[in-house]
Coordinates of C-alpha atoms and ligand atoms in Angstrom, one line a residue:
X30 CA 18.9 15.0 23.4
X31 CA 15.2 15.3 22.0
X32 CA 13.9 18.1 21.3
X33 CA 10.7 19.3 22.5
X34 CA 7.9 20.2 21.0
X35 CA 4.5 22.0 21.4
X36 CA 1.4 19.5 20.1
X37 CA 0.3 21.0 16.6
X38 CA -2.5 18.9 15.3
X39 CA -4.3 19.3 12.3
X40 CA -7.5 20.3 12.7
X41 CA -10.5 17.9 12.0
X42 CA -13.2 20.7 11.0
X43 CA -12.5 20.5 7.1
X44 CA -13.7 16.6 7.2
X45 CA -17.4 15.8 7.2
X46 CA -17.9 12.0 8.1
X47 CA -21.5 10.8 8.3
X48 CA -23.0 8.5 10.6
X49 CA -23.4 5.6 8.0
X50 CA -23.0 5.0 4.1
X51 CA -24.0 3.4 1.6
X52 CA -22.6 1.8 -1.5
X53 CA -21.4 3.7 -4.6
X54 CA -23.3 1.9 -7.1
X55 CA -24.1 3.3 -10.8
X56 CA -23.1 6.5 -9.6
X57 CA -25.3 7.2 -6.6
X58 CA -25.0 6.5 -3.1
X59 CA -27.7 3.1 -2.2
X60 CA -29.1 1.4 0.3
X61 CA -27.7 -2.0 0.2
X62 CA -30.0 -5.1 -0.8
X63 CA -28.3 -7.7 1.2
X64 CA -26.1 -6.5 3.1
X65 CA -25.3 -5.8 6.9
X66 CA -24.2 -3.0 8.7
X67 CA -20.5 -2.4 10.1
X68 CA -18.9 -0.2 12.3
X69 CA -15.6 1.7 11.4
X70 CA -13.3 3.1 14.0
X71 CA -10.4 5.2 14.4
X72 CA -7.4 3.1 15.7
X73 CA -6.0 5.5 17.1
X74 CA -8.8 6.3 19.7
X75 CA -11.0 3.2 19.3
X76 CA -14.1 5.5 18.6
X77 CA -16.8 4.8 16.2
X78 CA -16.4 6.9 13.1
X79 CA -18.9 5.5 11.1
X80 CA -21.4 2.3 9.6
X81 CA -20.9 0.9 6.5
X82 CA -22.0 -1.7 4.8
X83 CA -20.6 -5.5 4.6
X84 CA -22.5 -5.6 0.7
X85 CA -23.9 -8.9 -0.1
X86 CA -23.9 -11.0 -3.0
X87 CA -26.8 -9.4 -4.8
X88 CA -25.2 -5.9 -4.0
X89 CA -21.6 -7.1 -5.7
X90 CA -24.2 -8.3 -8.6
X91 CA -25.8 -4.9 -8.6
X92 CA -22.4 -2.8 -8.9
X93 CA -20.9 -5.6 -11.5
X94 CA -24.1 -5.0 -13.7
X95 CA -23.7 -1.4 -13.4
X96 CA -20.3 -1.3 -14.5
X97 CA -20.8 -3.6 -17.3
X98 CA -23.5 -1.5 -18.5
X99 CA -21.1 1.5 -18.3
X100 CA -18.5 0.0 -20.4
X101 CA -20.7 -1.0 -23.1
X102 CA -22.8 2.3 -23.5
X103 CA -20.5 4.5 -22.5
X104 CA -17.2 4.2 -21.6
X105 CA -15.7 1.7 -24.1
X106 CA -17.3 4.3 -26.6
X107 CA -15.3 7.2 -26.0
X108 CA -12.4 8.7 -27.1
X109 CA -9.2 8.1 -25.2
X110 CA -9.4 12.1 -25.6
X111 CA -12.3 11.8 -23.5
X112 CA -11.5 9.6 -21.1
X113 CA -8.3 11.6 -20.2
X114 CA -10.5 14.5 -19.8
X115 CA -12.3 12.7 -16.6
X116 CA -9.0 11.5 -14.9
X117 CA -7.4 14.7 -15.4
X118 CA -10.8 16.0 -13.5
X119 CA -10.6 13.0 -10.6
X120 CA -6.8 14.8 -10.2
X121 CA -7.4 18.1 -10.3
X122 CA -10.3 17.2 -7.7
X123 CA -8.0 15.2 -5.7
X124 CA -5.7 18.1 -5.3
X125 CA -8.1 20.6 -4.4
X126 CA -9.2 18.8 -1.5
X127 CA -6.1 16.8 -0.7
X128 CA -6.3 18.6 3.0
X129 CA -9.7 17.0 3.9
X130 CA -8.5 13.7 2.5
X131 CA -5.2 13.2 4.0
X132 CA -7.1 14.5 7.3
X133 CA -9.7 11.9 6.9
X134 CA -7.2 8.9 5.4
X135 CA -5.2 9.7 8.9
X136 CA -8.9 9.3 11.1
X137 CA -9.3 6.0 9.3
X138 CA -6.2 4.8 9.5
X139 CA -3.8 5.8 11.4
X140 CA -1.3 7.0 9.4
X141 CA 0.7 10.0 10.3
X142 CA -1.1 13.4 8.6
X143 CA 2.6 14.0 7.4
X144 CA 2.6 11.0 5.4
X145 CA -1.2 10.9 3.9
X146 CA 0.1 14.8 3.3
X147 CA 3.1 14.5 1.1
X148 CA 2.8 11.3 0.4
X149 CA -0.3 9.0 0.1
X150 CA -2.7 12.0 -2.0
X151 CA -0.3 13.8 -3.9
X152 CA 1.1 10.5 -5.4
X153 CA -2.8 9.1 -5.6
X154 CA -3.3 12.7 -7.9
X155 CA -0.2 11.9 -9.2
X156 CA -1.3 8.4 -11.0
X157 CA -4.5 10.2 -12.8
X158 CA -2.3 12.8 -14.1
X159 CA 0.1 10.1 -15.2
X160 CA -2.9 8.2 -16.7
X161 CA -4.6 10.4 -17.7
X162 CA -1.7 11.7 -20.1
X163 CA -1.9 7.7 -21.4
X164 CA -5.4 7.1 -22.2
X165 CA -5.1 8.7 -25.8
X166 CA -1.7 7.1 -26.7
X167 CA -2.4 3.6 -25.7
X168 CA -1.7 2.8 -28.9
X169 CA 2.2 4.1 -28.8
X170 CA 2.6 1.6 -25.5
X171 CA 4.2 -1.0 -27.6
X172 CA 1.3 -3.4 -27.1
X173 CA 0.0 -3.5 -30.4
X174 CA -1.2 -1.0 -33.0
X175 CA -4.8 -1.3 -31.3
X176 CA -5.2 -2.4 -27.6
X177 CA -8.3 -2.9 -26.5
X178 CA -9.5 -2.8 -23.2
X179 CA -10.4 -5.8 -21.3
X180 CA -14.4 -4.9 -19.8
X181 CA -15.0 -4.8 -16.2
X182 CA -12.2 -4.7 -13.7
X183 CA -12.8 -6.1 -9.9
X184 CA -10.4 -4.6 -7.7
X185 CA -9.7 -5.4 -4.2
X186 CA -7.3 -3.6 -1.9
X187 CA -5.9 -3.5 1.4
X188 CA -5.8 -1.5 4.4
X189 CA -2.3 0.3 4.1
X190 CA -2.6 2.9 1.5
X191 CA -6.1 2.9 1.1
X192 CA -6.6 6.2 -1.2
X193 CA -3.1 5.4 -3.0
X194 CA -4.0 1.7 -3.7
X195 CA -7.6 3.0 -5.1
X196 CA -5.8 5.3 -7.6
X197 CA -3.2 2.0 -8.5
X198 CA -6.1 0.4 -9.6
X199 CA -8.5 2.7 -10.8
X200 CA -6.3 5.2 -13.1
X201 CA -4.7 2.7 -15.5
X202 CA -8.3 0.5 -15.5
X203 CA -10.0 3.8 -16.2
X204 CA -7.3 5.3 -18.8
X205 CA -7.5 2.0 -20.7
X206 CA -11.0 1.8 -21.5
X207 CA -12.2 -0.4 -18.6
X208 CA -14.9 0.2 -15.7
X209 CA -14.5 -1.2 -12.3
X210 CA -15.7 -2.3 -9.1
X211 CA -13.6 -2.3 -6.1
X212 CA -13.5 -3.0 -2.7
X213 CA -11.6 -1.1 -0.4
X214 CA -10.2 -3.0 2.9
X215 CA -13.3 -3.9 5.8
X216 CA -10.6 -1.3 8.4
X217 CA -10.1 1.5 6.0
X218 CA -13.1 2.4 3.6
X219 CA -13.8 5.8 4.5
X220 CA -11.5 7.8 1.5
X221 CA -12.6 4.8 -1.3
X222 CA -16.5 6.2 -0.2
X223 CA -15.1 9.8 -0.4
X224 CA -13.7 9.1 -3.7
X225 CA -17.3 8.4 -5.1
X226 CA -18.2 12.0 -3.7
X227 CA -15.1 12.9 -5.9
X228 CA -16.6 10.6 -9.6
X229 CA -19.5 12.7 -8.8
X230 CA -18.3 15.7 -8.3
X231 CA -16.2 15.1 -12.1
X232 CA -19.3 14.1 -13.8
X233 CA -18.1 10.8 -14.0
X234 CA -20.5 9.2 -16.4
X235 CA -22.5 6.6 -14.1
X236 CA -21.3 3.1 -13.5
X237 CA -17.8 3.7 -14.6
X238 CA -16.6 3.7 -11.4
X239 CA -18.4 1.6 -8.2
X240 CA -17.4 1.1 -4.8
X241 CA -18.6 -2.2 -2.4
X242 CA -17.5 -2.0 0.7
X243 CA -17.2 -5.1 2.8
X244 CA -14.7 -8.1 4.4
X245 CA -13.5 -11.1 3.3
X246 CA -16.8 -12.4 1.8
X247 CA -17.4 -9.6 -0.2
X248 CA -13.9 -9.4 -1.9
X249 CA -14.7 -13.2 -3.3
X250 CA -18.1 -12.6 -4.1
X251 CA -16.3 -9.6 -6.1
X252 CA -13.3 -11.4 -7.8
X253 CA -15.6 -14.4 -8.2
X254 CA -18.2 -12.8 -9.8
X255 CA -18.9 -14.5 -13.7
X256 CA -19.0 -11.4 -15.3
X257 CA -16.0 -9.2 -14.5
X258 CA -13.2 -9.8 -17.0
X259 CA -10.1 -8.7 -14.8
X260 CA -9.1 -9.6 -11.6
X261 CA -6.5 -6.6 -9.6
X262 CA -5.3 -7.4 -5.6
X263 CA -3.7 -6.1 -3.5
X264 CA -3.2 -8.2 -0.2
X265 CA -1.9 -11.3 1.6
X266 CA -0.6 -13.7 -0.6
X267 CA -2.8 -16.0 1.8
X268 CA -5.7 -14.6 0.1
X269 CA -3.8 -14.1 -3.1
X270 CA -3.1 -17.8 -3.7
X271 CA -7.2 -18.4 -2.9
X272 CA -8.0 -15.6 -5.5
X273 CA -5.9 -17.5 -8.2
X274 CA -6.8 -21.1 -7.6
X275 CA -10.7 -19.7 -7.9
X276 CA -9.6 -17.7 -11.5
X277 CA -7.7 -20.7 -12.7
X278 CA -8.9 -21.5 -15.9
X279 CA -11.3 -18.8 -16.5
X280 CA -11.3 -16.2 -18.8
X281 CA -10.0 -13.3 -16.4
X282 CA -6.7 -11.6 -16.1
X283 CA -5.3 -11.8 -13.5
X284 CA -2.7 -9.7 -11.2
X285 CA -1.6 -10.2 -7.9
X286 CA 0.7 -7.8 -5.6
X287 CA 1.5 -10.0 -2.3
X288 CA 3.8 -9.6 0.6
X289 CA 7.4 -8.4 0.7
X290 CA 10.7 -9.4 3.1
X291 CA 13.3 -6.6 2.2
X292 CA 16.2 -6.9 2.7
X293 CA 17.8 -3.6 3.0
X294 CA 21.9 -4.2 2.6
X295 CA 24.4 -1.5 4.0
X296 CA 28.1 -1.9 3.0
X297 CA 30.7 -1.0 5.0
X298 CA 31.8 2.1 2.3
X299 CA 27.8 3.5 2.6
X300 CA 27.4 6.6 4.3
X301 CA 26.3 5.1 7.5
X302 CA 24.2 8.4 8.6
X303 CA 22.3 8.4 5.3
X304 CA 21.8 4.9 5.6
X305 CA 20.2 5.1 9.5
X306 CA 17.8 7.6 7.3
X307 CA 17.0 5.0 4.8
X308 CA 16.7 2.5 7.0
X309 CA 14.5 4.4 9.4
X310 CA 12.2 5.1 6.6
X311 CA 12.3 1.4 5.1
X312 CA 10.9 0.0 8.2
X313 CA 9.3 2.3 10.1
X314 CA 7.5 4.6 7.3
X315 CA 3.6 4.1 7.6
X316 CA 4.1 1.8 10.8
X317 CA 6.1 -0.6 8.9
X318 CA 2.6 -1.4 7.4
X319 CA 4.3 -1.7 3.5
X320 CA 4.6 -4.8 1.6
X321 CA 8.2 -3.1 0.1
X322 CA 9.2 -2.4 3.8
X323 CA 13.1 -3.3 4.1
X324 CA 12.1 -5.4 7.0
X325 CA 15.4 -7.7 7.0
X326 CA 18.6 -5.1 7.5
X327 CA 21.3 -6.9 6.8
X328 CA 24.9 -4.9 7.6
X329 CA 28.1 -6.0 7.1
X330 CA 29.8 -7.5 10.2
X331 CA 32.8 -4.6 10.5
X332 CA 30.5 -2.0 10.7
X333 CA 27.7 -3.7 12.3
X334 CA 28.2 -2.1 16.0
X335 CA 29.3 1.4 14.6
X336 CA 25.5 1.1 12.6
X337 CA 23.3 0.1 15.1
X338 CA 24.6 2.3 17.8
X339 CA 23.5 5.2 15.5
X340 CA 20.4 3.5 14.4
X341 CA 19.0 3.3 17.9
X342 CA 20.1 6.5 18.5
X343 CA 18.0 7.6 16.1
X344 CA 15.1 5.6 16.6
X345 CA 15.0 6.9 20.3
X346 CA 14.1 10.3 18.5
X347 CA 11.4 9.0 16.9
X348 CA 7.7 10.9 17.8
X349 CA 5.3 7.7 18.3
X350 CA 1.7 9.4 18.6
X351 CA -1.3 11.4 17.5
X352 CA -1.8 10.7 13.9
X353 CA -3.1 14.1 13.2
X354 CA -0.4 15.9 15.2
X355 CA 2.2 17.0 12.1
X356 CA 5.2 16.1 14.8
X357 CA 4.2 12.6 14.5
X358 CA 6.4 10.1 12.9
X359 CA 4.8 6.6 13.8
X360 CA 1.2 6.6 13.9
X361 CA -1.3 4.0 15.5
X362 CA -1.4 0.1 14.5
X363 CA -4.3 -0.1 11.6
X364 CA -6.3 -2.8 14.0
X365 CA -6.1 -4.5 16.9
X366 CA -5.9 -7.8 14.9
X367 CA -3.0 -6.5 13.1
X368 CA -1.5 -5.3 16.9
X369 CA -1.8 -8.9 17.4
X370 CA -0.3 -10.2 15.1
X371 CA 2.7 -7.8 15.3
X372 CA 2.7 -9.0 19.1
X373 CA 2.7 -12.5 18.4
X374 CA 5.4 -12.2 16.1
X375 CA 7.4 -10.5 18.4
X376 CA 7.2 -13.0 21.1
X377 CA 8.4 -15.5 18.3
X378 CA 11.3 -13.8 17.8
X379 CA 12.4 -13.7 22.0
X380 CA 11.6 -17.2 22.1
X381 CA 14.2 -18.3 18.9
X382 CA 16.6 -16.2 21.0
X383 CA 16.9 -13.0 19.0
X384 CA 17.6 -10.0 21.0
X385 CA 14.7 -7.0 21.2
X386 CA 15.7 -3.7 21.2
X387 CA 12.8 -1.0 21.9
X388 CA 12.7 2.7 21.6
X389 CA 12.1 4.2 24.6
X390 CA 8.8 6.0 23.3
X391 CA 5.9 6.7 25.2
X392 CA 2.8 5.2 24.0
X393 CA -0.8 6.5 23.9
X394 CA -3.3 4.9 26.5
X395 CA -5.9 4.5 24.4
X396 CA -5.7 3.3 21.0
X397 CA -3.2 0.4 19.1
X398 CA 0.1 1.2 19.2
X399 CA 3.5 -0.7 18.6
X400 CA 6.8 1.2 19.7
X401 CA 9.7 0.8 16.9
X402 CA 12.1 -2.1 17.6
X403 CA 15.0 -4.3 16.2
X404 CA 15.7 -7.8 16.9
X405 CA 19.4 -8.6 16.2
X406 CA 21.5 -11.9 16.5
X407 CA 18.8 -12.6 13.8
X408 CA 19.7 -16.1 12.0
X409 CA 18.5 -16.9 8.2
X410 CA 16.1 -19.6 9.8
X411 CA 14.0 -17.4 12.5
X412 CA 10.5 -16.8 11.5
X413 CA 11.2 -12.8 12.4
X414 CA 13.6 -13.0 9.1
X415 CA 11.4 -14.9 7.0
X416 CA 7.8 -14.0 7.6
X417 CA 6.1 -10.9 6.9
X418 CA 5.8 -9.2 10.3
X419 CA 4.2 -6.0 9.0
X420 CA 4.6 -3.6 11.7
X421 CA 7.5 -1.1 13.3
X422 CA 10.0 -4.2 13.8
X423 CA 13.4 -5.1 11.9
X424 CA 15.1 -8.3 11.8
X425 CA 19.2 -7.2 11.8
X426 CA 21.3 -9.8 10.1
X427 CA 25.4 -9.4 9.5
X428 CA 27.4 -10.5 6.0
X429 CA 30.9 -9.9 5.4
X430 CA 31.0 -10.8 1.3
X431 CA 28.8 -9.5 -1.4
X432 CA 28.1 -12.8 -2.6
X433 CA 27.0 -13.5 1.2
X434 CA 24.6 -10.8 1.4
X435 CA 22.9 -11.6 -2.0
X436 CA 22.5 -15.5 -0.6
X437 CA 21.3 -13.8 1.9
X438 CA 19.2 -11.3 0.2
X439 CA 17.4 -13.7 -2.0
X440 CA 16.8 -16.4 0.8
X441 CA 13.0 -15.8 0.9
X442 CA 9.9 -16.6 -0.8
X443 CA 9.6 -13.5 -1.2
X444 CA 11.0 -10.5 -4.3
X445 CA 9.1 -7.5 -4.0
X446 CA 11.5 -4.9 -3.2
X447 CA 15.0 -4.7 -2.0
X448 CA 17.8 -1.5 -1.0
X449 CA 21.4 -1.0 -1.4
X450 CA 23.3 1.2 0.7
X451 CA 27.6 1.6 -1.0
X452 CA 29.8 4.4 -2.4
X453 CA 30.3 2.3 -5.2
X454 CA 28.5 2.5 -8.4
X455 CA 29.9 -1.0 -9.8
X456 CA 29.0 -2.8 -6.8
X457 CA 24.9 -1.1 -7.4
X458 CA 25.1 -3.1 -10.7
X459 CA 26.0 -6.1 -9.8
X460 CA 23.9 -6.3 -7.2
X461 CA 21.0 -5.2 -9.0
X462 CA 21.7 -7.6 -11.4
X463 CA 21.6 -10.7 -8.9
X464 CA 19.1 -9.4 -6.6
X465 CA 15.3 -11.0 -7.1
X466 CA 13.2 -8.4 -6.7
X467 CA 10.9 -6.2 -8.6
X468 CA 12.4 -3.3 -7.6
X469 CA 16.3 -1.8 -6.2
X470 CA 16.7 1.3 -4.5
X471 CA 20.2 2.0 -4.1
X472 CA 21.2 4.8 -1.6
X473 CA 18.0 5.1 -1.0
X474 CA 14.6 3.2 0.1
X475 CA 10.6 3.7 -0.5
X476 CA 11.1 5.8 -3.5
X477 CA 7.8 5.8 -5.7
X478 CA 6.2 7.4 -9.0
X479 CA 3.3 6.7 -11.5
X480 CA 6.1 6.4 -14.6
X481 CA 8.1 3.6 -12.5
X482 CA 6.7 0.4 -12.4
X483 CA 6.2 -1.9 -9.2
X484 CA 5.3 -5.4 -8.7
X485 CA 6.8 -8.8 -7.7
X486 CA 8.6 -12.1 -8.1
X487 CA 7.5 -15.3 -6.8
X488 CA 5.5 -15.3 -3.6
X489 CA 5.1 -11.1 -3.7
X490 CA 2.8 -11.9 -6.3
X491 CA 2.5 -10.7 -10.5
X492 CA 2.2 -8.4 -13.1
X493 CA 3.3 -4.8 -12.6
X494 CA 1.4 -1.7 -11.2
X495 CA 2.5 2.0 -13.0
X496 CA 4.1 3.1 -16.0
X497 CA 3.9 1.9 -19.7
X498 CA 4.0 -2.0 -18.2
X499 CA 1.2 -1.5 -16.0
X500 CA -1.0 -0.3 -18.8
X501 CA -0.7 -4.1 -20.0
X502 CA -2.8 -5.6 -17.0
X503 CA -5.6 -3.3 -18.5
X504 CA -5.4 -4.2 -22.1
X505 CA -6.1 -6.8 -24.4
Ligands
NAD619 P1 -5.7 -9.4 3.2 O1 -5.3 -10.3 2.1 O2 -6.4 -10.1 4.3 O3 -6.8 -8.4 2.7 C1 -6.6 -7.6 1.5 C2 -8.0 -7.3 0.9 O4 -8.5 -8.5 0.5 C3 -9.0 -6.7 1.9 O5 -9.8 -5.8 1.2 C4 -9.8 -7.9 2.3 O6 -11.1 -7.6 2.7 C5 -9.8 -8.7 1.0 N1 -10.1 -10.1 1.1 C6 -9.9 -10.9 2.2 N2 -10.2 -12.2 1.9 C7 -10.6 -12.2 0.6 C8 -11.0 -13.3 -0.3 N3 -11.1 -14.6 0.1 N4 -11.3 -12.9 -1.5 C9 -11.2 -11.7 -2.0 N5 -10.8 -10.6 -1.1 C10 -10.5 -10.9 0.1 O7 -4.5 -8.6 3.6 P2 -4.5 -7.4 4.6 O8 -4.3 -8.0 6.0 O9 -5.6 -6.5 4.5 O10 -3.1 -6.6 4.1 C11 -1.9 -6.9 4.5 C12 -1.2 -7.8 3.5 O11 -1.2 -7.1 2.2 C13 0.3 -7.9 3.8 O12 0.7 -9.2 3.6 C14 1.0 -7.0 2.7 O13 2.2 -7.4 2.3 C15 0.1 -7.1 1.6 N6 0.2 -5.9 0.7 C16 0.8 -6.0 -0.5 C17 1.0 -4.9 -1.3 C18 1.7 -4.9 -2.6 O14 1.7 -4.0 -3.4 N7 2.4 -6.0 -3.0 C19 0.5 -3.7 -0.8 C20 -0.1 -3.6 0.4 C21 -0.3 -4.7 1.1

């Protein structure tokens, strides 16, 4: 039976959002030159939070210059010494006001405040400590007696992990030498603008850091820019593929970190009630909006039944609900487009004859909202097990060999992330060994720090993000 419980929500008074920004260009806040205001809203009330502003092409111009003129005066010039000094700042910063952060990441997007709480800013501090302890041993990293940086980063991000995907990119560009320009997603731009407030607030010499905020059109005017030397995304490999036909033969460096389909593989010696756990928190951690979410479960067949039966017992416990309320579990959709798409998906998936299972959750009136489901009598060829639904739902598949479930495992375009769920130690090995994907968690899932670096095979993208190997998409 569920428990229940009083609301406790986290208040909102600590957060100060203004009616409209600007850019974060050269260290100031501007008035745009070309650009066009847009509206920001909370997706879990569908109120207004803010204007922004779509920057236009002589904006991205504006913050590239800045940032070039930053590295060349003053950033490339000092000491790795120095330069830890500011991203050991930016942390301690990042710590201090990790409440109003987290508060305002969960505003803008809809993320649980227990997650952007323990998880999305302390790991965000977490990577400018980590860097920060780099920046004056770069030359220790095994790339060389005497990396150099590369010049001026653009760096575009999505919607998911907006704070946490800032501090991917920023920390290892900044350790190494580099100054940047990034664009935080159109839906979720409010902590990137914060984080400005927080390069001010650290002295931050101006122009190091800039922030453009903006859609589609602004992210290419940004990673097509002439003058930037490095190219870091985060996204759709839709857009991913675009961004590297466009840097083809140019002189920029490019990494990519695309879209992910799991698979999360439980044996019949796991610990099935540890494995519910990991499952839970493979699909339906941050609304299932991860591109390492184990979104394909596949069990094996003689304890398939036994599984599921607990997992939807479990997932019936699950709190769907006020972002800001610290009962919450699931939190809203990120946008009605991605509600959509999750929707459409969805409706694929009855039609090719898989079964739906749904939570019995109530759902908020207002706001977008998806409750947690499974599909199972999943087959290898529906479009729920091979394309990146990224939302609350899992595709359940069955195996009965090893060899099965790594066929089955690897049977995507994807390799970004995969789980393993077994008593046995030898059986982790040589699975880890035959599985393609950047990274294995084995009796666990979602597990994450600055020192282990993440990243892709084939359609999930390349190049790693955190520790010593990520310092190499930075340096020359
Ligand atoms: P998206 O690719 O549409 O957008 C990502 C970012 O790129 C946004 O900031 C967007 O404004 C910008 N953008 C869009 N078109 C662009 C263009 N032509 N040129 C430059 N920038 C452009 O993806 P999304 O819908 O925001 O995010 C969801 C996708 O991101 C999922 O597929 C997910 O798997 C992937 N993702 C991957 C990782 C990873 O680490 N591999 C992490 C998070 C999300």
């Amino acid at each position: 039976m569920a428990f229940e419980y009083a609301p406790a929500p986290e208040s909102t008074a600590i957060v100060d959002i203004r009616a409209s920004y600007g850019l974060f260009v050269n260290g100031e806040f501007t008035d745009p030159v070309d650009g066009t205001p847009f509206k920001v809203i909370n997706p879990a009330t569908e109120e207004v939070l803010a204007e922004v502003v779509e920057a236009g092409p002589t904006d991205v111009d504006q913050a590239v210059r800045a940032a070039r003129a930053a590295y060349q005066d003053v950033w490339s010039r000092l000491s790795g010494a120095d330069r830890a000094k500011y991203l050991y700042r930016i942390a301690r910063i990042i710590q201090e006001r990790s409440r109003e952060i987290a508060v305002l990441e969960s505003i803008d997007n809809g993320k649980p405040i227990r997650e952007s709480r323990d998880f999305d800013i302390p790991l965000a501090a977490a990577h400018f400590f980590y860097h920060a302890g780099w920046a004056d041993k770069l030359p220790h990293a095994g790339l060389g007696p005497n990396p150099r940086p590369l010049g001026v980063a653009a760096q575009v991000i999505p919607w998911n992990f907006p704070l946490l995907m800032l501090a991917w990119k920023i920390a290892p560009a900044l350790a190494c030498g580099n100054t940047v320009v990034l664009k935080p997603a159109e839906t979720t731009p409010l902590t990137a603008l914060l984080f400005g407030e927080i390069c001010q607030q650290a002295d931050l010499p101006s122009g190091v850091v800039n922030i453009v905020t903006g859609a589609g059109a602004t992210g290419r005017a940004l990673v097509e820019h002439e003058d930037v030397d490095k190219v870091a995304f985060t996204g759709s490999t839709e857009v991913g593929r675009a961004i590297a036909r466009a840097a083809a033969g140019s002189h920029k460096k490019l990494t990519l970190e695309l879209g992910g389909k799991a698979a999360n593989i439980v044996f019949d010696d796991a610990a099935l009630d540890q494995a519910v756990e990991g499952i839970v928190n493979g699909i339906f951690f941050n609304q299932g909006h991860v591109c390492c979410a184990g979104s394909r479960l596949l069990v094996q067949e003689s304890v398939a039944d036994e599984l599921l039966g607990k997992l939807k017992r479990r997932m019936a416990l699950l709190r769907v609900g006020d972002p800001l309320d610290k009962n919450t579990d699931i939190g809203a959709i990120n946008s009605s487009a991605q509600l959509d798409r999750i929707r459409e998906l969805s409706e694929v998936g009855d039609f090719e004859g898989a079964e739906r299972w749904t939570a019995p959750c109530p759902l908020p009136d207002r706001g977008f909202w998806f409750a947690p489901t499974i599909f199972t009598g999943v087959s290898q060829a529906h479009r729920i097990a091979r394309e990146e639904i990224f939302g609350p739902v899992l595709s359940v598949l069955t195996f009965r060999t090893p060899a099965e479930a790594v066929e089955k495992a690897n049977n995507t375009p994807y390799g970004l992330s995969a789980g393993v769920w077994t008593e046995k130690g030898s059986r982790i090995l040589w699975l880890a060994d035959r599985l393609r994907a950047g990274v294995v968690w084995a009796n666990t899932f979602n597990q994450f720090d600055p020192a282990s670096p993440f990243g892709g095979y084939k359609e999930s993208g390349y190049g790693r993000e955190g520790g010593r190997h990520g310092l190499e998409a930075y340096l020359a």
